[in-house]
Amino acid sequence: MPENTSDNLKPEGPFNSYSNVISYLYSRLPMFSRLGADAIKADLINTEKFCTHLSEPQNTFKSVHIGGTNGKGSSSHMLAAILQTAGYKTGLYTSPHLKDFRERIRINGEMISELDVLQFVNDNYEFIERLEPSFFEVTVAMAFHHFAINKVDIAVIEVGLGGRLDSTNVIHPQLSLISNIAFDHMNILGNTLLLIAGEKAGIIKKEVPVIISQKQDEVEDIFIKKAAEQQSKIVFASEVWLIKKSSPQPNLPELLKVDIKQKNDSVPSYFGFNTLELDLTGIYQLKNLAGVLSAIKQLHDFGYQIAEQNIIDALRQVKALTGLMGRWQMLQKAPLVICDTGHNEDGIREVLKNIEQCSFDQLHMVIGMLSDKDSSGILKMLPKNAKYYFCQPDLPRAKPAIELRNEAQAYNLHGKYYSSVSDALETAKKNAGKNDLIFVGGSTFVVAEVV
């Protein structure tokens, strides 16, 4: 693990505190969460220049690159938890963060220190000012530098958005993993699944194996063609594993028990176990788990020493090992309050499947969305018998709560609007009975204000 140095030390440079440097990163640099598409740099030039300035840190460690629309964050954290449990010094880069900027950059679950963030920006301040990179480009460079100087054995790198032109795509990984393809960020990635898949497939590198967690008829040919062009072995994990939720199970289990079977019995099985327990209890994790297991098998073939017990132990404590939050996360009981970061149609569809598996008297939905998202597709899916509390997260891209409320009325979804997420949630708690369920979501940034 990286050593923690006292954050009271003040390295030489324009910033003398962590809070000042974070304010600079948020205010000075184009940031996607604030600006949306205007913050995106549609090429890798700045990231390549920054990495050259830092002596190419991305080439000093082995890596796994993980992309996709939904599930790439959970998959990244599960894989990192398994690798660090197996004894590998494991870097993990993810985005966005929920509470603390430093969540984005971890080694063996430990966030980068405040001092290291301060030191990095002070050391590179003049270069940053000349280059004028985005917030994400600086963060990626910082992560690669942190992993390099701390000599990680392997880093799990989650794509930010898309793949082909994402800043993380300057790495040359040992393995690529793509979780799934769904409609999201269409104003940037394209308005068809084929266009979106084409962007996601951009992380497939020459002769680097790629795992596709879910085989989807609409887009499988995109991945098959790209893998063939790159002479890359391709595995569709959903064709390898049959993974089902064990039953019966409690209404909201602390651990999700799953049954695992290899579909082709004629192929020698890599894993001896046929059940696993996950502390990530959303049933959508079954799709992600297939990709993670295929990725572990491929890494084992590369020579990584990962025992079955490492997998068993790690998947029971992914949240504790990696700090993952916001994935079907219980915030309190009686009334039961659950949040989830699912924020597009496919993500919300999976959330609704989880809600259907819970028993409760009345459903309360605390919902907020972003203005640059197509809310109609989500609103038409939501249950009409729920009580709604429309809100807006605290960022410029948020859709005003009154607008969301008005749009929702067209779909026969009724409730009041609130100026903040906290007001909406507190009102829901006051209105809910002890056997009710309160769900909080609609946007990652709504969840960030309640976890």
CSV table of C-alpha atoms in Angstrom, one decimal, residues 3-413:
chain,number,residue,atom,x,y,z
A,3,GLU,CA,2.5,5.2,2.6
A,4,ASN,CA,0.3,7.9,4.1
A,5,THR,CA,2.2,11.1,4.8
A,6,SER,CA,0.7,13.8,7.1
A,7,ASP,CA,-1.5,16.1,5.0
A,8,ASN,CA,-0.4,18.9,7.2
A,9,LEU,CA,2.8,19.1,5.2
A,10,LYS,CA,2.7,21.9,2.6
A,11,PRO,CA,4.7,21.1,-0.6
A,12,GLU,CA,6.1,24.0,-2.6
A,13,GLY,CA,3.7,25.2,-5.2
A,14,PRO,CA,0.7,27.5,-5.8
A,15,PHE,CA,-1.5,25.5,-3.5
A,16,ASN,CA,-1.0,25.1,0.3
A,17,SER,CA,-3.9,22.8,1.1
A,18,TYR,CA,-5.9,19.9,-0.2
A,19,SER,CA,-9.1,21.9,-0.2
A,20,ASN,CA,-7.5,24.6,-2.3
A,21,VAL,CA,-6.3,22.2,-4.9
A,22,ILE,CA,-9.6,20.4,-5.1
A,23,SER,CA,-11.3,23.7,-5.6
A,24,TYR,CA,-8.9,24.4,-8.4
A,25,LEU,CA,-9.5,21.0,-10.1
A,26,TYR,CA,-13.3,21.5,-9.9
A,27,SER,CA,-13.4,25.2,-11.0
A,28,ARG,CA,-10.5,25.6,-13.4
A,29,LEU,CA,-10.9,22.5,-15.5
A,30,PRO,CA,-13.8,21.4,-17.7
A,31,MET,CA,-15.7,18.8,-15.7
A,32,PHE,CA,-18.2,16.5,-17.2
A,33,SER,CA,-20.4,16.3,-14.1
A,34,ARG,CA,-20.8,20.1,-14.3
A,35,LEU,CA,-20.8,20.8,-18.0
A,36,GLY,CA,-21.8,17.6,-19.7
A,37,ALA,CA,-20.7,17.1,-23.4
A,38,ASP,CA,-18.9,20.5,-23.4
A,39,ALA,CA,-16.2,19.1,-21.1
A,40,ILE,CA,-15.4,16.2,-23.4
A,41,LYS,CA,-12.2,16.3,-25.4
A,42,ALA,CA,-12.8,14.1,-28.5
A,43,ASP,CA,-9.3,12.8,-28.8
A,44,LEU,CA,-6.4,11.3,-26.7
A,45,ILE,CA,-3.9,14.1,-27.5
A,46,ASN,CA,-4.0,15.8,-24.1
A,47,THR,CA,-3.7,12.5,-22.2
A,48,GLU,CA,-0.8,11.4,-24.4
A,49,LYS,CA,1.0,14.7,-23.8
A,50,PHE,CA,0.4,14.5,-20.1
A,51,CYS,CA,1.7,10.9,-20.0
A,52,THR,CA,4.8,11.9,-22.0
A,53,HIS,CA,5.4,14.7,-19.5
A,54,LEU,CA,5.2,12.2,-16.7
A,55,SER,CA,7.6,9.7,-18.5
A,56,GLU,CA,4.8,7.3,-19.6
A,57,PRO,CA,3.7,5.9,-16.3
A,58,GLN,CA,0.9,3.9,-18.0
A,59,ASN,CA,3.6,1.6,-19.4
A,60,THR,CA,5.1,0.7,-16.1
A,61,PHE,CA,2.4,-1.5,-14.7
A,62,LYS,CA,0.1,-4.3,-16.0
A,63,SER,CA,-3.6,-3.5,-16.4
A,64,VAL,CA,-7.1,-4.7,-17.1
A,65,HIS,CA,-9.3,-2.2,-19.0
A,66,ILE,CA,-13.0,-2.3,-18.2
A,67,GLY,CA,-15.7,-0.6,-20.3
A,68,GLY,CA,-19.4,-0.9,-21.0
A,69,THR,CA,-22.6,1.0,-20.3
A,70,ASN,CA,-23.9,-0.5,-17.1
A,71,GLY,CA,-21.9,-2.7,-14.7
A,72,LYS,CA,-18.4,-1.6,-15.5
A,73,GLY,CA,-18.0,0.0,-12.1
A,74,SER,CA,-19.2,-3.1,-10.2
A,75,SER,CA,-17.1,-5.4,-12.4
A,76,SER,CA,-14.0,-3.3,-11.8
A,77,HIS,CA,-14.5,-3.4,-8.0
A,78,MET,CA,-15.2,-7.1,-7.9
A,79,LEU,CA,-12.1,-7.9,-10.0
A,80,ALA,CA,-9.9,-5.6,-7.9
A,81,ALA,CA,-11.1,-7.2,-4.7
A,82,ILE,CA,-10.2,-10.6,-6.0
A,83,LEU,CA,-6.8,-9.6,-7.2
A,84,GLN,CA,-5.9,-7.9,-3.9
A,85,THR,CA,-7.2,-10.8,-1.9
A,86,ALA,CA,-4.9,-13.1,-4.0
A,87,GLY,CA,-2.0,-11.0,-2.8
A,88,TYR,CA,-1.4,-8.7,-5.7
A,89,LYS,CA,-0.8,-5.0,-5.1
A,90,THR,CA,-3.8,-3.7,-7.0
A,91,GLY,CA,-4.5,-0.3,-8.4
A,92,LEU,CA,-8.1,0.7,-9.1
A,93,TYR,CA,-9.2,3.7,-11.1
A,94,THR,CA,-12.9,4.4,-11.3
A,95,SER,CA,-15.3,7.3,-11.9
A,96,PRO,CA,-17.3,9.3,-10.9
A,97,HIS,CA,-16.7,9.5,-7.2
A,98,LEU,CA,-19.7,9.8,-4.8
A,99,LYS,CA,-18.4,11.6,-1.7
A,100,ASP,CA,-14.6,12.1,-2.0
A,101,PHE,CA,-12.5,12.9,-5.1
A,102,ARG,CA,-9.9,10.4,-3.8
A,103,GLU,CA,-12.4,7.4,-4.3
A,104,ARG,CA,-11.3,7.5,-8.0
A,105,ILE,CA,-7.7,6.4,-7.3
A,106,ARG,CA,-7.0,3.5,-4.9
A,107,ILE,CA,-4.4,0.9,-4.2
A,108,ASN,CA,-5.6,-2.2,-2.3
A,109,GLY,CA,-8.7,-0.3,-1.4
A,110,GLU,CA,-6.8,2.7,0.1
A,111,MET,CA,-7.6,6.0,-1.4
A,112,ILE,CA,-4.8,8.2,-2.7
A,113,SER,CA,-3.7,10.6,0.2
A,114,GLU,CA,-4.7,14.2,0.2
A,115,LEU,CA,-1.0,15.1,0.3
A,116,ASP,CA,-0.3,13.0,-2.9
A,117,VAL,CA,-3.1,14.9,-4.7
A,118,LEU,CA,-1.7,18.2,-3.5
A,119,GLN,CA,1.8,17.2,-4.5
A,120,PHE,CA,0.8,16.0,-8.0
A,121,VAL,CA,-1.0,19.2,-8.9
A,122,ASN,CA,1.7,21.5,-7.4
A,123,ASP,CA,4.4,19.6,-9.3
A,124,ASN,CA,2.5,19.8,-12.6
A,125,TYR,CA,0.7,23.1,-12.2
A,126,GLU,CA,2.5,25.0,-14.9
A,127,PHE,CA,2.2,22.1,-17.3
A,128,ILE,CA,-1.6,21.9,-16.6
A,129,GLU,CA,-2.0,25.6,-17.2
A,130,ARG,CA,-0.2,25.3,-20.5
A,131,LEU,CA,-2.0,22.1,-21.7
A,132,GLU,CA,-5.5,23.2,-20.5
A,133,PRO,CA,-6.7,19.6,-20.0
A,134,SER,CA,-10.1,18.5,-18.8
A,135,PHE,CA,-10.7,17.5,-15.2
A,136,PHE,CA,-10.9,13.8,-16.3
A,137,GLU,CA,-7.6,14.0,-18.2
A,138,VAL,CA,-5.8,15.3,-15.2
A,139,THR,CA,-7.4,12.7,-13.0
A,140,VAL,CA,-6.4,9.8,-15.3
A,141,ALA,CA,-2.8,11.1,-15.5
A,142,MET,CA,-2.7,11.4,-11.7
A,143,ALA,CA,-3.9,7.8,-11.3
A,144,PHE,CA,-1.3,6.4,-13.7
A,145,HIS,CA,1.4,8.4,-11.9
A,146,HIS,CA,0.2,7.1,-8.5
A,147,PHE,CA,0.2,3.5,-9.7
A,148,ALA,CA,3.6,3.8,-11.3
A,149,ILE,CA,5.4,5.4,-8.3
A,150,ASN,CA,3.8,2.9,-5.9
A,151,LYS,CA,4.8,0.0,-8.2
A,152,VAL,CA,1.4,-1.8,-8.3
A,153,ASP,CA,1.4,-5.4,-9.6
A,154,ILE,CA,-1.7,-4.7,-11.7
A,155,ALA,CA,-4.2,-1.9,-12.1
A,156,VAL,CA,-7.9,-2.3,-12.9
A,157,ILE,CA,-8.8,0.7,-15.1
A,158,GLU,CA,-12.5,1.7,-15.6
A,159,VAL,CA,-13.4,3.6,-18.8
A,160,GLY,CA,-15.0,7.0,-18.0
A,161,LEU,CA,-17.2,7.4,-21.1
A,162,GLY,CA,-17.3,5.4,-24.3
A,163,GLY,CA,-14.0,3.8,-24.9
A,164,ARG,CA,-12.3,4.6,-28.2
A,165,LEU,CA,-11.6,8.3,-27.3
A,166,ASP,CA,-11.7,7.9,-23.5
A,167,SER,CA,-8.6,9.2,-21.8
A,168,THR,CA,-8.0,5.8,-20.2
A,169,ASN,CA,-7.5,4.3,-23.7
A,170,VAL,CA,-3.8,5.2,-23.8
A,171,ILE,CA,-3.1,2.0,-21.8
A,172,HIS,CA,-2.1,-1.3,-23.4
A,173,PRO,CA,-3.8,-3.8,-21.1
A,174,GLN,CA,-3.3,-7.5,-20.7
A,175,LEU,CA,-7.1,-8.0,-20.9
A,176,SER,CA,-10.2,-6.0,-21.8
A,177,LEU,CA,-13.6,-6.5,-20.4
A,178,ILE,CA,-16.8,-5.0,-21.7
A,179,SER,CA,-19.9,-5.4,-19.4
A,180,ASN,CA,-22.9,-4.5,-21.6
A,181,ILE,CA,-24.3,-2.0,-24.1
A,182,ALA,CA,-27.3,0.2,-23.5
A,183,PHE,CA,-28.5,3.6,-24.4
A,184,ASP,CA,-26.7,6.3,-22.5
A,185,HIS,CA,-24.8,9.5,-23.4
A,186,MET,CA,-26.3,9.3,-26.9
A,187,ASN,CA,-25.4,13.0,-27.5
A,188,ILE,CA,-21.8,11.9,-27.4
A,189,LEU,CA,-21.6,8.2,-28.3
A,190,GLY,CA,-24.4,8.0,-30.9
A,191,ASN,CA,-28.1,7.3,-30.9
A,192,THR,CA,-28.1,3.6,-31.9
A,193,LEU,CA,-26.8,0.6,-30.0
A,194,LEU,CA,-24.5,-0.2,-33.0
A,195,LEU,CA,-22.8,3.3,-32.7
A,196,ILE,CA,-22.5,3.0,-29.0
A,197,ALA,CA,-21.0,-0.5,-29.2
A,198,GLY,CA,-18.5,0.8,-31.8
A,199,GLU,CA,-17.3,3.3,-29.3
A,200,LYS,CA,-17.1,0.8,-26.5
A,201,ALA,CA,-15.3,-1.7,-28.7
A,202,GLY,CA,-12.5,0.9,-29.1
A,203,ILE,CA,-10.8,-0.5,-26.1
A,204,ILE,CA,-10.1,-3.8,-27.8
A,205,LYS,CA,-6.3,-3.8,-28.5
A,206,LYS,CA,-4.2,-5.9,-30.9
A,207,GLU,CA,-3.8,-9.5,-29.7
A,208,VAL,CA,-5.3,-8.6,-26.3
A,209,PRO,CA,-8.1,-11.0,-25.2
A,210,VAL,CA,-11.5,-9.4,-24.7
A,211,ILE,CA,-14.3,-10.6,-22.4
A,212,ILE,CA,-17.9,-9.5,-23.2
A,213,SER,CA,-20.0,-10.1,-20.1
A,214,GLN,CA,-23.4,-10.2,-22.0
A,215,LYS,CA,-24.0,-11.5,-25.5
A,216,GLN,CA,-26.5,-9.1,-27.0
A,217,ASP,CA,-27.8,-10.0,-30.4
A,218,GLU,CA,-28.0,-6.4,-31.6
A,219,VAL,CA,-24.3,-5.7,-31.1
A,220,GLU,CA,-22.4,-9.0,-30.9
A,221,ASP,CA,-21.2,-8.7,-34.5
A,222,ILE,CA,-19.6,-5.3,-33.7
A,223,PHE,CA,-17.4,-7.0,-31.1
A,224,ILE,CA,-16.7,-10.1,-33.2
A,225,LYS,CA,-15.6,-8.0,-36.1
A,226,LYS,CA,-13.4,-5.7,-34.0
A,227,ALA,CA,-11.8,-8.6,-32.2
A,228,ALA,CA,-11.0,-10.3,-35.6
A,229,GLU,CA,-9.4,-7.1,-36.9
A,230,GLN,CA,-7.2,-6.9,-33.8
A,231,GLN,CA,-6.5,-10.6,-33.8
A,232,SER,CA,-7.9,-10.7,-30.3
A,233,LYS,CA,-9.4,-13.8,-28.6
A,234,ILE,CA,-13.1,-13.0,-27.7
A,235,VAL,CA,-15.2,-14.7,-25.1
A,236,PHE,CA,-18.9,-14.0,-24.4
A,237,ALA,CA,-19.1,-14.8,-20.7
A,238,SER,CA,-22.9,-15.3,-20.7
A,239,GLU,CA,-22.3,-18.2,-23.1
A,240,VAL,CA,-19.8,-19.8,-20.7
A,241,TRP,CA,-21.6,-19.4,-17.3
A,242,LEU,CA,-25.1,-20.1,-16.1
A,243,ILE,CA,-25.5,-18.0,-13.0
A,244,LYS,CA,-28.8,-17.9,-11.0
A,245,LYS,CA,-29.9,-16.5,-7.7
A,246,SER,CA,-30.2,-19.3,-5.1
A,247,SER,CA,-33.6,-19.6,-3.6
A,248,PRO,CA,-35.2,-19.2,-1.2
A,249,GLN,CA,-33.5,-16.1,0.2
A,250,PRO,CA,-34.5,-13.4,2.6
A,251,ASN,CA,-36.3,-10.3,1.4
A,252,LEU,CA,-33.1,-8.2,1.5
A,253,PRO,CA,-30.1,-10.5,2.1
A,254,GLU,CA,-26.8,-9.2,3.5
A,255,LEU,CA,-25.2,-11.6,1.0
A,256,LEU,CA,-26.7,-12.6,-2.4
A,257,LYS,CA,-26.2,-16.4,-2.8
A,258,VAL,CA,-25.8,-17.6,-6.4
A,259,ASP,CA,-25.6,-20.9,-8.1
A,260,ILE,CA,-22.9,-21.2,-10.8
A,261,LYS,CA,-22.7,-23.8,-13.6
A,262,GLN,CA,-20.4,-24.0,-16.6
A,263,LYS,CA,-22.7,-24.4,-19.7
A,264,ASN,CA,-20.4,-26.6,-21.6
A,265,ASP,CA,-19.8,-29.7,-19.5
A,266,SER,CA,-17.3,-31.1,-22.0
A,267,VAL,CA,-14.8,-28.4,-21.2
A,268,PRO,CA,-12.8,-28.9,-18.0
A,269,SER,CA,-14.0,-26.5,-15.4
A,270,TYR,CA,-11.6,-24.0,-13.9
A,271,PHE,CA,-13.6,-23.4,-10.8
A,272,GLY,CA,-14.4,-26.2,-8.3
A,273,PHE,CA,-17.2,-24.2,-6.5
A,274,ASN,CA,-20.8,-24.2,-7.7
A,275,THR,CA,-22.1,-21.5,-5.3
A,276,LEU,CA,-20.9,-18.0,-4.3
A,277,GLU,CA,-22.0,-15.3,-2.0
A,278,LEU,CA,-21.8,-11.6,-3.0
A,279,ASP,CA,-22.1,-8.6,-0.7
A,280,LEU,CA,-23.3,-6.7,-3.9
A,281,THR,CA,-26.9,-7.9,-3.6
A,282,GLY,CA,-28.5,-6.4,-6.7
A,283,ILE,CA,-29.6,-9.2,-8.9
A,284,TYR,CA,-28.1,-7.4,-11.9
A,285,GLN,CA,-24.7,-8.4,-10.5
A,286,LEU,CA,-25.2,-11.9,-11.9
A,287,LYS,CA,-24.6,-10.5,-15.4
A,288,ASN,CA,-21.5,-8.7,-14.1
A,289,LEU,CA,-20.2,-11.8,-12.3
A,290,ALA,CA,-20.1,-13.9,-15.5
A,291,GLY,CA,-17.7,-11.4,-17.0
A,292,VAL,CA,-15.6,-11.2,-13.8
A,293,LEU,CA,-15.3,-15.0,-13.6
A,294,SER,CA,-14.2,-15.2,-17.3
A,295,ALA,CA,-11.7,-12.4,-16.7
A,296,ILE,CA,-10.2,-14.3,-13.7
A,297,LYS,CA,-9.9,-17.5,-15.8
A,298,GLN,CA,-8.0,-15.6,-18.4
A,299,LEU,CA,-5.7,-14.0,-15.9
A,300,HIS,CA,-5.1,-17.4,-14.4
A,301,ASP,CA,-4.1,-18.6,-17.9
A,302,PHE,CA,-1.6,-15.7,-18.0
A,303,GLY,CA,0.0,-17.1,-14.8
A,304,TYR,CA,-1.7,-15.1,-12.1
A,305,GLN,CA,-2.0,-17.2,-8.9
A,306,ILE,CA,-5.7,-16.8,-7.9
A,307,ALA,CA,-7.0,-19.5,-5.7
A,308,GLU,CA,-10.7,-20.4,-5.5
A,309,GLN,CA,-10.8,-19.3,-1.9
A,310,ASN,CA,-9.5,-15.9,-2.9
A,311,ILE,CA,-12.6,-15.5,-5.2
A,312,ILE,CA,-14.9,-16.8,-2.5
A,313,ASP,CA,-13.5,-14.5,0.2
A,314,ALA,CA,-13.3,-11.4,-2.0
A,315,LEU,CA,-16.8,-11.5,-3.4
A,316,ARG,CA,-18.2,-11.6,0.2
A,317,GLN,CA,-16.6,-8.3,1.0
A,318,VAL,CA,-16.1,-6.2,-2.1
A,319,LYS,CA,-17.5,-3.1,-0.4
A,320,ALA,CA,-15.1,-3.4,2.5
A,321,LEU,CA,-12.1,-4.2,0.3
A,322,THR,CA,-12.7,-1.5,-2.3
A,323,GLY,CA,-15.0,1.1,-0.8
A,324,LEU,CA,-17.7,0.6,-3.4
A,325,MET,CA,-21.0,2.4,-2.6
A,326,GLY,CA,-24.3,3.1,-4.2
A,327,ARG,CA,-25.1,-0.3,-5.8
A,328,TRP,CA,-28.4,-1.5,-4.4
A,329,GLN,CA,-27.2,-0.1,-1.0
A,330,MET,CA,-29.3,-0.2,2.1
A,331,LEU,CA,-29.2,3.0,4.0
A,332,GLN,CA,-31.6,2.2,6.9
A,333,LYS,CA,-34.3,-0.2,8.0
A,334,ALA,CA,-37.9,0.5,9.1
A,335,PRO,CA,-38.7,2.1,6.8
A,336,LEU,CA,-36.3,0.4,4.4
A,337,VAL,CA,-34.3,2.9,2.4
A,338,ILE,CA,-32.3,1.7,-0.6
A,339,CYS,CA,-30.3,3.7,-3.2
A,340,ASP,CA,-28.8,2.7,-6.5
A,341,THR,CA,-26.8,4.5,-9.1
A,342,GLY,CA,-28.7,3.0,-12.1
A,343,HIS,CA,-29.6,6.1,-14.3
A,344,ASN,CA,-30.5,4.9,-17.8
A,345,GLU,CA,-33.3,2.8,-19.1
A,346,ASP,CA,-31.4,-0.5,-18.7
A,347,GLY,CA,-30.1,0.5,-15.3
A,348,ILE,CA,-33.6,1.5,-14.0
A,349,ARG,CA,-35.1,-1.7,-15.5
A,350,GLU,CA,-32.7,-3.7,-13.3
A,351,VAL,CA,-33.6,-1.6,-10.3
A,352,LEU,CA,-37.3,-2.3,-10.8
A,353,LYS,CA,-36.5,-6.0,-10.9
A,354,ASN,CA,-34.9,-5.7,-7.5
A,355,ILE,CA,-37.8,-3.7,-6.1
A,356,GLU,CA,-40.2,-6.4,-7.4
A,357,GLN,CA,-38.3,-9.0,-5.3
A,358,CYS,CA,-38.9,-7.0,-2.1
A,359,SER,CA,-42.0,-7.1,0.1
A,360,PHE,CA,-43.3,-3.8,1.4
A,361,ASP,CA,-46.6,-2.0,2.1
A,362,GLN,CA,-46.0,1.1,0.1
A,363,LEU,CA,-43.3,2.2,-2.3
A,364,HIS,CA,-41.8,5.7,-2.1
A,365,MET,CA,-39.6,6.9,-4.9
A,366,VAL,CA,-37.1,9.8,-4.4
A,367,ILE,CA,-36.1,10.6,-8.0
A,368,GLY,CA,-33.9,13.2,-9.6
A,369,MET,CA,-32.3,13.3,-13.1
A,370,LEU,CA,-30.0,15.4,-15.3
A,371,SER,CA,-31.2,17.8,-17.9
A,372,ASP,CA,-29.1,16.3,-20.7
A,373,LYS,CA,-30.7,12.9,-20.2
A,374,ASP,CA,-33.8,11.7,-22.0
A,375,SER,CA,-36.1,11.3,-18.9
A,376,SER,CA,-39.2,10.1,-20.9
A,377,GLY,CA,-37.8,6.6,-21.4
A,378,ILE,CA,-37.3,6.2,-17.7
A,379,LEU,CA,-40.5,7.9,-16.5
A,380,LYS,CA,-42.7,5.6,-18.6
A,381,MET,CA,-41.2,2.6,-16.9
A,382,LEU,CA,-41.7,3.7,-13.3
A,383,PRO,CA,-44.5,2.2,-11.2
A,384,LYS,CA,-47.7,4.3,-11.1
A,385,ASN,CA,-48.7,3.1,-7.6
A,386,ALA,CA,-45.7,4.6,-5.9
A,387,LYS,CA,-45.5,7.9,-4.1
A,388,TYR,CA,-43.1,10.3,-5.7
A,389,TYR,CA,-40.7,12.9,-4.3
A,390,PHE,CA,-39.1,14.7,-7.2
A,391,CYS,CA,-35.8,16.4,-6.5
A,392,GLN,CA,-32.6,17.8,-8.1
A,393,PRO,CA,-29.0,17.1,-7.2
A,394,ASP,CA,-26.7,20.0,-6.5
A,395,LEU,CA,-25.0,20.6,-9.8
A,396,PRO,CA,-25.6,22.8,-12.9
A,397,ARG,CA,-26.6,19.8,-15.1
A,398,ALA,CA,-29.5,18.8,-12.8
A,399,LYS,CA,-33.0,18.9,-14.3
A,400,PRO,CA,-35.1,21.3,-12.1
A,401,ALA,CA,-37.3,19.3,-9.8
A,402,ILE,CA,-40.5,21.1,-10.9
A,403,GLU,CA,-39.7,20.2,-14.6
A,404,LEU,CA,-39.3,16.6,-13.7
A,405,ARG,CA,-42.5,16.6,-11.7
A,406,ASN,CA,-44.4,18.2,-14.6
A,407,GLU,CA,-42.9,15.6,-17.1
A,408,ALA,CA,-43.8,12.8,-14.7
A,409,GLN,CA,-47.5,13.8,-14.5
A,410,ALA,CA,-47.8,12.9,-18.2
A,411,TYR,CA,-47.0,9.3,-17.2
A,412,ASN,CA,-49.5,9.3,-14.3
A,413,LEU,CA,-46.7,9.6,-11.7
